Coordinates of C-alpha atoms and ligand atoms in Angstrom, one line a residue:
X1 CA 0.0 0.0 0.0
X2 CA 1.4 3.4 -0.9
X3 CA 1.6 6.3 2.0
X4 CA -0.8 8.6 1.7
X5 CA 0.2 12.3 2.9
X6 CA -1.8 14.9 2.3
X7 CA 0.1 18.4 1.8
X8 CA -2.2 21.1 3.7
X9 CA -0.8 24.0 2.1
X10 CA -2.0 22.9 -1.3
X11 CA -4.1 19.7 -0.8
X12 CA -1.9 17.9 -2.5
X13 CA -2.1 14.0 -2.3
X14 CA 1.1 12.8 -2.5
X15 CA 1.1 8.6 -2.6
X16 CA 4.6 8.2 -2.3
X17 CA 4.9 4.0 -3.4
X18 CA 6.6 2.2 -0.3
X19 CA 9.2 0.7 -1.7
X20 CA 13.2 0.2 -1.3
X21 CA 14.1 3.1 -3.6
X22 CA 15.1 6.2 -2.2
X23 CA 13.2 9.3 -1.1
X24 CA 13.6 11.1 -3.8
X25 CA 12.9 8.5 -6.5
X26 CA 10.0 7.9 -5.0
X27 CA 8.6 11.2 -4.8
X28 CA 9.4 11.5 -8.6
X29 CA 7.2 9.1 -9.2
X30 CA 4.3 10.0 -6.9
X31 CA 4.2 12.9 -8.9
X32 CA 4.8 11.6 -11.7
X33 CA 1.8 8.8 -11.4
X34 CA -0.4 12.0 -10.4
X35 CA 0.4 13.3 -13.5
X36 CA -0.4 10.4 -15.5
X37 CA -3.6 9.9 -13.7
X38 CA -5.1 13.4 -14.4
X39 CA -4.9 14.6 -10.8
X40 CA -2.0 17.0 -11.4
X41 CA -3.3 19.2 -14.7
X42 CA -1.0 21.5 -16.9
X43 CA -1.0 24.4 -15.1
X44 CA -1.1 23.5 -11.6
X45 CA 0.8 24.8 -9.3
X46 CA 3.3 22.9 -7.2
X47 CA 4.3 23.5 -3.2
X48 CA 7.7 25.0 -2.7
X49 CA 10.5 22.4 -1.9
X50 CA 10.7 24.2 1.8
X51 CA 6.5 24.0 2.0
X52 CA 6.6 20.0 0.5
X53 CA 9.7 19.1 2.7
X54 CA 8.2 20.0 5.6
X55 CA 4.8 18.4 5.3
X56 CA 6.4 15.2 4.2
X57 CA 9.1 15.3 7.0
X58 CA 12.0 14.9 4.2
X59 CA 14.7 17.3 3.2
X60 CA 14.5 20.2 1.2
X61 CA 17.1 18.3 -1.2
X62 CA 14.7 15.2 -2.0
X63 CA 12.2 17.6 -3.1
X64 CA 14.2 19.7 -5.3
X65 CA 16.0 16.4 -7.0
X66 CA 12.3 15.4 -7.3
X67 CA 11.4 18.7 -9.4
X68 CA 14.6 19.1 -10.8
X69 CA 14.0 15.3 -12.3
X70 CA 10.4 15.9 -13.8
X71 CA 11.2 19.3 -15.2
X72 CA 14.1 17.7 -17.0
X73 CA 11.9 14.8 -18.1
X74 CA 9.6 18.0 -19.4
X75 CA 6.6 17.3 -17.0
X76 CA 7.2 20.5 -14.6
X77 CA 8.0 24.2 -15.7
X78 CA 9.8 26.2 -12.8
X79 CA 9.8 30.2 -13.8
X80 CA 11.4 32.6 -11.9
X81 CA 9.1 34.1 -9.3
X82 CA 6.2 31.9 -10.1
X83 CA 6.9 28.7 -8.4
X84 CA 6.7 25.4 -10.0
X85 CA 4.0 24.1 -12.5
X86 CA 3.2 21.6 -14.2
X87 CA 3.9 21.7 -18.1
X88 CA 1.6 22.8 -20.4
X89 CA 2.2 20.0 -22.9
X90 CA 2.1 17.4 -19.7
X91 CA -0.7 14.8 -21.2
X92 CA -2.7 13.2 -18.5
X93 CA -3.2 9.6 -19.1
X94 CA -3.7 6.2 -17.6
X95 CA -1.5 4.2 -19.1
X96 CA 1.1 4.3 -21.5
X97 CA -0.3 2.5 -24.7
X98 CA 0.5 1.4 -27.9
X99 CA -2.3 3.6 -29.0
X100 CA -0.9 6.5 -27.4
X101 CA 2.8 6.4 -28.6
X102 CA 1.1 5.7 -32.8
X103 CA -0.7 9.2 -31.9
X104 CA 0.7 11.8 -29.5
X105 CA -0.6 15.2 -29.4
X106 CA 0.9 17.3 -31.9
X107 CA 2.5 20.8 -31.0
X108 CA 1.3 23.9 -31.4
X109 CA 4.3 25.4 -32.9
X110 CA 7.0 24.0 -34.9
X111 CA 10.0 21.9 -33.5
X112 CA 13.6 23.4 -33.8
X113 CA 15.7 20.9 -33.9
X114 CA 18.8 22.7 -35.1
X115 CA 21.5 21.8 -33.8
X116 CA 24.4 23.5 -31.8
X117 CA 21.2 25.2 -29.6
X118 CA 21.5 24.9 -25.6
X119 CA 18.4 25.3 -24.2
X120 CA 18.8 28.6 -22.9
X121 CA 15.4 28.7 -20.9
X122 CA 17.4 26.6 -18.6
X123 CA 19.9 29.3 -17.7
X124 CA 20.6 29.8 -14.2
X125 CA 19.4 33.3 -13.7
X126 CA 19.1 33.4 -9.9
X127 CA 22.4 32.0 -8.9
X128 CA 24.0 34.1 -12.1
X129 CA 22.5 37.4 -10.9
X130 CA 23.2 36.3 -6.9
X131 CA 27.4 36.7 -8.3
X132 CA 26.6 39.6 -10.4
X133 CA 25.1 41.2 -7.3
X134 CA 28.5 40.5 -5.5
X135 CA 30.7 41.7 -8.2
X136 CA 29.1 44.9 -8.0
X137 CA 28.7 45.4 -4.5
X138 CA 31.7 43.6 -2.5
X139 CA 34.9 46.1 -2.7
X140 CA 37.0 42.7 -2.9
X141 CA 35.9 42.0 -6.7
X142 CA 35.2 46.2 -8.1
X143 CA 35.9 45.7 -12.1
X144 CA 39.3 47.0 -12.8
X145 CA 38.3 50.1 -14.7
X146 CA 41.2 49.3 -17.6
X147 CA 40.6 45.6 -17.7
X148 CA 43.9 43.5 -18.8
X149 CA 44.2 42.6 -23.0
X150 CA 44.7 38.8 -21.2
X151 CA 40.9 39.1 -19.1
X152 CA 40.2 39.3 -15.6
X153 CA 43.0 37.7 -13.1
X154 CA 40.6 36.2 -11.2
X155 CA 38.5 34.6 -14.0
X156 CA 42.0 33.1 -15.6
X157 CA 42.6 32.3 -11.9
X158 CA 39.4 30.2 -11.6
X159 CA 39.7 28.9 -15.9
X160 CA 43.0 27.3 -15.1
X161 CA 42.0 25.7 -11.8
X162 CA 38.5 24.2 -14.2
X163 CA 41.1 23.5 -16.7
X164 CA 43.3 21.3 -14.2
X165 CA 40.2 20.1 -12.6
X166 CA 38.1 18.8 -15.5
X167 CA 40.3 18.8 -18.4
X168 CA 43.4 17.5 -16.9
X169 CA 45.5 20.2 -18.3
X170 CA 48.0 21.5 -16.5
X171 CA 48.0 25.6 -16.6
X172 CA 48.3 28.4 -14.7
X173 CA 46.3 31.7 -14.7
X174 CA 49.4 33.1 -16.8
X175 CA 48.5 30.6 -20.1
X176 CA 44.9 31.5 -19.8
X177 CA 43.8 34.3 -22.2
X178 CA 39.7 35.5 -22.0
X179 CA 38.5 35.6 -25.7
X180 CA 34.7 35.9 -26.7
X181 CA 34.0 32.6 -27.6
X182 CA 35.7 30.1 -30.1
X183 CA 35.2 31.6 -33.2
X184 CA 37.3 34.5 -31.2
X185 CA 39.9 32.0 -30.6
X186 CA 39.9 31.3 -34.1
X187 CA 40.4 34.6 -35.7
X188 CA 43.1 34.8 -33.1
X189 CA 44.9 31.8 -34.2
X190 CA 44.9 32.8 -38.1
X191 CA 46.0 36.2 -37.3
X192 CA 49.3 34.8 -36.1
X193 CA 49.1 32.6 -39.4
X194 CA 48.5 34.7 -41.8
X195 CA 51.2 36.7 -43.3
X196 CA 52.2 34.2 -45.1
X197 CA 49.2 32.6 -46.3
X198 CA 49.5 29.1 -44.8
X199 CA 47.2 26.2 -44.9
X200 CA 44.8 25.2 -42.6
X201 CA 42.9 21.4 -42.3
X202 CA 39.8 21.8 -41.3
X203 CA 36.9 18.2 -40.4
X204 CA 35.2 17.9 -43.2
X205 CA 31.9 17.7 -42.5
X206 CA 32.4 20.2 -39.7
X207 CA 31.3 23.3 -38.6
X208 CA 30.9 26.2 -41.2
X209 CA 31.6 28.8 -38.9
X210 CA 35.1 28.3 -37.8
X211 CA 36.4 27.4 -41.4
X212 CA 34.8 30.8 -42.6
X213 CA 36.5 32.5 -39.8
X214 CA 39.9 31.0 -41.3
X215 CA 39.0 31.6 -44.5
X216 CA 38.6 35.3 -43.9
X217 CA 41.7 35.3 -42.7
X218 CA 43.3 34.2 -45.8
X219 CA 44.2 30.8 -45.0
X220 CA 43.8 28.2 -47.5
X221 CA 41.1 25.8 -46.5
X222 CA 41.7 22.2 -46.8
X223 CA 39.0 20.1 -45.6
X224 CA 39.8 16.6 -43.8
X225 CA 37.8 13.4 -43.7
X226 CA 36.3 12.5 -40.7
X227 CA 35.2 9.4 -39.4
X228 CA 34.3 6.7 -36.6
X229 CA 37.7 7.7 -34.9
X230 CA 37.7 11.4 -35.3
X231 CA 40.1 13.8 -38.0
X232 CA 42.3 11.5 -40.2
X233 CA 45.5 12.1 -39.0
X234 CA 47.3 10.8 -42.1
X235 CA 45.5 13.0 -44.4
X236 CA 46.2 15.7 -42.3
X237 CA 49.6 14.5 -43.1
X238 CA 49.1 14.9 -46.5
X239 CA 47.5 18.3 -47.1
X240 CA 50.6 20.4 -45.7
X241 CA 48.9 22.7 -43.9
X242 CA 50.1 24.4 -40.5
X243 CA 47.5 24.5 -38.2
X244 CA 45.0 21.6 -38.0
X245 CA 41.5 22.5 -36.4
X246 CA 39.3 20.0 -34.7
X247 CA 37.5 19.3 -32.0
X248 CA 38.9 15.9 -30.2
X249 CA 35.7 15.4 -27.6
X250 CA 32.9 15.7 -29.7
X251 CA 33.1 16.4 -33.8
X252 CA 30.8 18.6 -35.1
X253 CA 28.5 17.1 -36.6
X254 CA 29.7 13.3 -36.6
X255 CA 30.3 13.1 -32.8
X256 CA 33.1 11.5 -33.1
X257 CA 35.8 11.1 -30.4
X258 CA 39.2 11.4 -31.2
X259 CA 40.5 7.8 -30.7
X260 CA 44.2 7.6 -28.8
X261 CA 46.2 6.3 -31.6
X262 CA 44.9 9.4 -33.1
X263 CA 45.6 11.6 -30.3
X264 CA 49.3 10.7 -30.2
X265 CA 49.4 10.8 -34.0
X266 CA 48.2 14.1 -34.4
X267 CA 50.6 15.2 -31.2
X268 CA 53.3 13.5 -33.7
X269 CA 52.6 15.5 -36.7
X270 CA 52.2 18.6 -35.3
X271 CA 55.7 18.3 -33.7
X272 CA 57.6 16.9 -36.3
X273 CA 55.7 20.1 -39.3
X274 CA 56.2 22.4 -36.0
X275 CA 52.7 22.7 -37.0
X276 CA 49.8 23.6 -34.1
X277 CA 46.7 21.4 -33.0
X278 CA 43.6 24.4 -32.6
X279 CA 41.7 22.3 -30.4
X280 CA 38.1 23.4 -30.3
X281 CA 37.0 21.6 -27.0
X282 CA 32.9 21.4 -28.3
X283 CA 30.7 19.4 -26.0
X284 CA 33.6 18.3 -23.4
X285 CA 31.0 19.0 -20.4
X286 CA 28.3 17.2 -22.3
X287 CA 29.6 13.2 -22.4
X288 CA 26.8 10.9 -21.3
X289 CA 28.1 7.7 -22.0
X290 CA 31.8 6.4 -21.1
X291 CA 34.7 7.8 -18.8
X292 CA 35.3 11.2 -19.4
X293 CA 37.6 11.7 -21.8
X294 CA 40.8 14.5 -21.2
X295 CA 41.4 17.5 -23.1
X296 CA 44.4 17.0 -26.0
X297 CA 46.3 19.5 -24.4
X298 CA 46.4 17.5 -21.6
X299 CA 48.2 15.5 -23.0
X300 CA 51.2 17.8 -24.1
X301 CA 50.3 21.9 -24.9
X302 CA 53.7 22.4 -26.8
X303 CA 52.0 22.4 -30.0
X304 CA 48.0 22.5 -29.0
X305 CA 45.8 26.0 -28.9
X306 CA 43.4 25.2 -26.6
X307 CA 40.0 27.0 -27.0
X308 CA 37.2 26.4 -24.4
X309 CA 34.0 28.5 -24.6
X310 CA 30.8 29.2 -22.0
X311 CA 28.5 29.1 -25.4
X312 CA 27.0 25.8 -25.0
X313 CA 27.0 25.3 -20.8
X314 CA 25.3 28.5 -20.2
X315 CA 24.1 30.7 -22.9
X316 CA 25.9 31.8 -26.7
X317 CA 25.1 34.7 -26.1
X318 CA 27.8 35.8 -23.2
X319 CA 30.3 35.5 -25.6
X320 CA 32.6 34.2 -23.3
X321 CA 35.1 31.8 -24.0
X322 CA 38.8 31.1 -23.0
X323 CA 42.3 30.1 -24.8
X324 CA 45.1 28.4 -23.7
X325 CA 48.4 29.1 -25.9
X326 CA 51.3 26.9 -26.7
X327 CA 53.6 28.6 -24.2
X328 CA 55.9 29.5 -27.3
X329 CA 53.3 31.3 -28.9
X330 CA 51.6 33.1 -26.0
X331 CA 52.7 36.5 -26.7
X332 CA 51.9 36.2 -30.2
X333 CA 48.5 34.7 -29.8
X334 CA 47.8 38.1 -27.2
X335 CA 48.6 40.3 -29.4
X336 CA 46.3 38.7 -32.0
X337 CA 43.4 38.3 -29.6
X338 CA 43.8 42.4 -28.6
X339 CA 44.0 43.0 -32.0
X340 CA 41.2 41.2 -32.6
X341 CA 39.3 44.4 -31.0
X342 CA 37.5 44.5 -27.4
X343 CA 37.6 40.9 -25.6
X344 CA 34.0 40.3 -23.3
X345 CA 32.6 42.9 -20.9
X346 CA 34.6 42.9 -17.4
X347 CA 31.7 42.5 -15.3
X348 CA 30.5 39.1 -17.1
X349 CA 33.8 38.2 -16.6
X350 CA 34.1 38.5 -13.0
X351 CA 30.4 37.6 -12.4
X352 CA 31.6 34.0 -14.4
X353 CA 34.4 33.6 -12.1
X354 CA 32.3 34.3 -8.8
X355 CA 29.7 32.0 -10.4
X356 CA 32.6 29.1 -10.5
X357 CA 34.0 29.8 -7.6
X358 CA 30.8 29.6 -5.3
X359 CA 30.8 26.1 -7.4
X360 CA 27.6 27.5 -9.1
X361 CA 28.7 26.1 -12.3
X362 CA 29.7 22.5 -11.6
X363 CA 25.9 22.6 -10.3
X364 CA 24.6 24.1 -13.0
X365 CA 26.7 21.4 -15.6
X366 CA 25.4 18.6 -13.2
X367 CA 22.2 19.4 -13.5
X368 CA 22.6 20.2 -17.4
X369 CA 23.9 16.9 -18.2
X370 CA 21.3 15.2 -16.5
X371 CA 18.3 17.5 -18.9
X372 CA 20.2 16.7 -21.7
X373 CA 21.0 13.2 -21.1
X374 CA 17.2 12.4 -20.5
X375 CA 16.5 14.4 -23.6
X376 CA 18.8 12.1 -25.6
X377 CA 17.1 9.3 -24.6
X378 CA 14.0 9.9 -25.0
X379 CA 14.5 10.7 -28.8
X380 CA 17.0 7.7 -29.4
X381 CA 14.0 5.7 -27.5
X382 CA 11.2 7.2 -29.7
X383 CA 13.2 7.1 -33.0
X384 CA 13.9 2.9 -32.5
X385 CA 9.9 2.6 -31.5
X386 CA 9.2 4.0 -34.6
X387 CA 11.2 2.0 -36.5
X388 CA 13.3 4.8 -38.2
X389 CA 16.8 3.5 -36.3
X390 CA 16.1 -0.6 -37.3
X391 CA 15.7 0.8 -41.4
X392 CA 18.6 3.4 -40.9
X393 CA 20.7 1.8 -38.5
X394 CA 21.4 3.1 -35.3
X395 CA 21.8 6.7 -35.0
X396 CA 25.5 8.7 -34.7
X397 CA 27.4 10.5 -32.0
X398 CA 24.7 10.0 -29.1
X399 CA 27.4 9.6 -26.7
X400 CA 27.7 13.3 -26.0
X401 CA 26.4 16.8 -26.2
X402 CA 23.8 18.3 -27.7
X403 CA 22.8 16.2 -31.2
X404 CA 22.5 13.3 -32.8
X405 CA 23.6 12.3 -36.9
X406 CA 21.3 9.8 -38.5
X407 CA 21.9 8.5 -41.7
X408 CA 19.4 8.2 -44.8
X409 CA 19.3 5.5 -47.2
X410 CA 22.0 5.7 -49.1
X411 CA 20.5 7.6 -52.4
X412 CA 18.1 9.9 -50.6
X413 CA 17.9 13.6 -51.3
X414 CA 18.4 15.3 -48.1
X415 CA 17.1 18.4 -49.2
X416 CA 13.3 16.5 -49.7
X417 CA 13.5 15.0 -46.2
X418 CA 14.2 18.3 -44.7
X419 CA 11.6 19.9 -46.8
X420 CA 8.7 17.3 -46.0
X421 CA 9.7 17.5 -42.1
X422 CA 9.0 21.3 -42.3
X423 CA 5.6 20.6 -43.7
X424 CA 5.0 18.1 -41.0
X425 CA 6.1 21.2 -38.3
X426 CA 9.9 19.8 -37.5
X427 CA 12.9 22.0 -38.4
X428 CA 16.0 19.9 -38.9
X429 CA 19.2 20.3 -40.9
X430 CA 20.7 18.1 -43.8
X431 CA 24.6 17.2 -42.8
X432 CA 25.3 18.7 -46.5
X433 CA 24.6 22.4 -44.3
X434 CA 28.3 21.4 -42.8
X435 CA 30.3 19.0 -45.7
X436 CA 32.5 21.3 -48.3
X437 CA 32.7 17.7 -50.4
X438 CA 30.0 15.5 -51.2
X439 CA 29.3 12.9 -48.6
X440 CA 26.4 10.2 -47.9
X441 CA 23.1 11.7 -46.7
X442 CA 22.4 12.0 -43.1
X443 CA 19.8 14.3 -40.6
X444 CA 21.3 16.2 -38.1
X445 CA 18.9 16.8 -35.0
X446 CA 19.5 18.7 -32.0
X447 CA 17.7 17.7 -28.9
X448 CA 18.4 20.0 -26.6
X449 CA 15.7 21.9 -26.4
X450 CA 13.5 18.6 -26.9
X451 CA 11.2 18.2 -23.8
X452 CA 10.4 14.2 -23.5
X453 CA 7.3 14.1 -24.7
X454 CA 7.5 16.0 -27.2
X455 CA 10.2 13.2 -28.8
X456 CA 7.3 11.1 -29.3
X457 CA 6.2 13.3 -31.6
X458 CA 8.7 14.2 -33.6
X459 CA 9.9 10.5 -34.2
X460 CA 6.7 10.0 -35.9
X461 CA 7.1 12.8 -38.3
X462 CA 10.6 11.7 -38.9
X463 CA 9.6 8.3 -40.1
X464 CA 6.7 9.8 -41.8
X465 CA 9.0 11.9 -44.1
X466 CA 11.3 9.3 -44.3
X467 CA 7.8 6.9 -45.9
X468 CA 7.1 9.6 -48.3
X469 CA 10.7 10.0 -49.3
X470 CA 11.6 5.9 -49.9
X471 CA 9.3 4.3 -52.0
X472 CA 11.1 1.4 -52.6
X473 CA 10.2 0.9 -48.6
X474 CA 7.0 1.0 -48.8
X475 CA 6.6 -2.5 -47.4
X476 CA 8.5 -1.4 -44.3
X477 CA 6.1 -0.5 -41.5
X478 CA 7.6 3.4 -40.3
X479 CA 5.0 3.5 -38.1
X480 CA 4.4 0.3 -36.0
X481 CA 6.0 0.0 -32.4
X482 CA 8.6 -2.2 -33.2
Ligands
PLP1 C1 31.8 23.0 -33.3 C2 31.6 24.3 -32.4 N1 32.6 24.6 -31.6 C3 32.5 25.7 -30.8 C4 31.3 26.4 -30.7 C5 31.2 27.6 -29.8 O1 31.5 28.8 -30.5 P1 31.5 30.2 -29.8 O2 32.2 30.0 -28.5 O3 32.2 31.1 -30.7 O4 30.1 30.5 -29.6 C6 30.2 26.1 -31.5 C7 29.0 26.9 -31.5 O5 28.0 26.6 -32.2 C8 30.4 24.9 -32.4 O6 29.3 24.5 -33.2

């Protein structure tokens, strides 16, 4: 029999199931069952974590992991300064049927599933303006008023000590240099390149931006296969260039990690061409799956540009990001980064490094990984139920961050898929957006701003295009549960 405790405050019937599992998992699922029985309704608004805790003699912390749980899962919307409710797009239901998952509720606006998007609704705006607060009123931290070309000493203070922490490279405030983000890092890195109009390898497919950046910079662009085990090292080899870019914990789009043979063969290269590694570290904080895996320059930084970037863990639109030189080429990669013009505003700066220091930001990552992790599941869950990964094969790169690749039948136009999916309400992107040479067809879907149940949805439209786009298949059945 499950305990029965009714929350005064808000009459709330909480039937927490008496079983072995712990406090908190329980509670999820109280609420969650409410939920699915109709007796919690889109809308409804939920006791505070102090208010619940108390009337169900628990911590405040097995209420919050509770909440923090179902809003990941997409069933609970928390809004600053108006509690906790749950979701509009919650469905109450009985139980889960076959029925149900041939024919959930549409949206009511379109699905974005580009790729590269953080979900930015999810950006911790109390405990972000708690250190801005402190940066402007504690004497200890008052903005230098000519802010160093390198950033704030104490942000490079609290970057390096991250660095050592979860990269496992071994800096000191000194190497770090504050840019605005990668693409920053970039321009940066051709600058010192440039005068004599060098080569650059860049993954091919990869992402436009950062090859553009080059490009504008007037290296020559040559573009570098990719595949299960990350940049192809010998090619690399081949295409006598002087800098390769790539990103060793997560390739953009493929997902891909850099294997170790690779890693040492690239280290190899780069020191025997006295050539430099600009290692883009994309999705490091996002790895679901596996050990996590160390930053390149961990490994040795005598020929590695490191470039790490705030644009994916808490919002792209800081424009804060963070470079770590070869020490050989430190005062040449400054002088490229001043040049570059003004670096990100002070007081963001030292509001980010209050925000790590308080440990704000390991919490917020924690609690990140855990959203998008669910959110990857749910749409690698929903795309096999429909069929679309047993006809395609399983999908690519699920392992971390923010996307998944999945491949079309071989002789599929992209471009139709995409088109059809847009007429069914779902925006995705054809891998062709980030190949400069021709390569086989494939989806690229970002879920992370995919609630749950929404992924339902979407894998039915998916498979849907997929039908209208693959006669040949017709005898395959997109839309059975397999
Ligand atoms: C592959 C890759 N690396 C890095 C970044 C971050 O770039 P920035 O820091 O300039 O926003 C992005 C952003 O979309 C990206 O797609």
């Amino acid at each position: 029999m499950p305990a029965d405790r009714t929350n005064r405050a808000t009459a709330l019937l909480i039937e927490l199931p008496e079983d072995t599992r712990p406090m908190h998992e329980r509670l999820t699922s109280a609420i969650r069952t409410a939920i699915a029985r109709g007796r919690l309704t889109p809308g409804h608004l939920l006791p505070s974590s102090r208010t619940l805790a108390a009337e169900l003699g628990c911590s405040r912390w097995v209420v919050n992991e509770a909440y923090v749980q179902l809003a990941a899962e997409g069933h609970l919307e928390t809004r600053q300064g108006s509690g906790t409710r749950i979701a509009a797009y919650t469905t109450a239901r009985t139980e889960p049927s076959r029925a149900e998952f041939a024919d959930p509720e549409p949206p009511t606006s379109h699905v974005d599933l580009r790729p590269g998007a953080p979900d930015v609704n999810g950006f911790p705006a109390a405990a972000w303006l708690r250190s801005l607060h402190h940066v402007l009123t504690d004497p200890a931290w008052s903005p230098p008023v000519f802010p160093p070309p390198a950033g704030a000493p104490r942000l490079r203070q609290t970057v390096a000590a991250y660095l050592r922490r979860a990269r496992g490279i071994l800096v000191d405030s000194d190497d770090v240099i504050i840019t605005c983000g990668t693409s920053h890092g970039i321009a940066a890195v051709a600058r010192t390149l440039t005068p004599v109009a060098l080569g650059v390898a860049v993954e091919d497919p990869g992402w436009a931006r950062l090859r553009e950046v080059a490009a504008a910079a007037g290296l020559r662009i040559e573009p570098v296969t990719v595949d299960a085990k990350g940049i192809d090292v010998a090619a690399v080899r081949r295409a006598d260039v002087a800098a390769a870019i790539c990103a060793p914990a997560h390739q953009f789009p493929t997902g891909a990690l850099l294997s170790p043979e690779r890693r040492r063969a690239l280290l190899t290269w780069a020191t025997e061409a006295s050539a430099i590694i600009v290692e883009d570290d994309y999705d490091a904080e996002f790895r679901y799956d596996g050990r996590p895996v160390g930053a390149l320059a961990g490994l040795s930084r005598d020929h590695v540009v490191y470039l790490g970037s705030a644009s994916k863990t808490l919002h792209p639109g800081l424009r804060l990001g963070w470079l770590v030189p070869p020490p050989a080429r430190r005062r040449a990669l400054l002088a490229a980064v001043e040049a570059a013009g003004a670096g990100p505003s002070i007081l963001d700066q030292l509001t980010f490094a209050h925000f790590m220091e308080t440990g704000a930001y390991d919490r917020h990552l924690r609690q990140t990984r855990k959203t998008y992790r669910l959110r990857r599941n749910a749409l690698v869950t929903a795309l096999q139920r429909h069929n679309v990964t047993r006809r395609l094969g399983a999908p690519q790169g699920i392992a971390a961050g923010l996307h998944l690749t999945l491949p079309l039948p071989p002789k599929s136009d992209e471009h139709a898929v995409v088109a059809r999916l847009a007429d069914l309400g779902v925006t995705a992107i054809p891998l062709s957006r980030y190949t400069i040479r021709p390569q086989p067809p494939a989806l690229v879907l970002g879920y992370g701003r995919l609630a749950p149940p929404r992924a339902e949805w979407v894998a039915m439209q998916i498979a849907k295009a997929l039908h209208a786009h693959s006669p040949s298949s017709s005898d395959l059945s997109w839309h059975g549960s397999t």
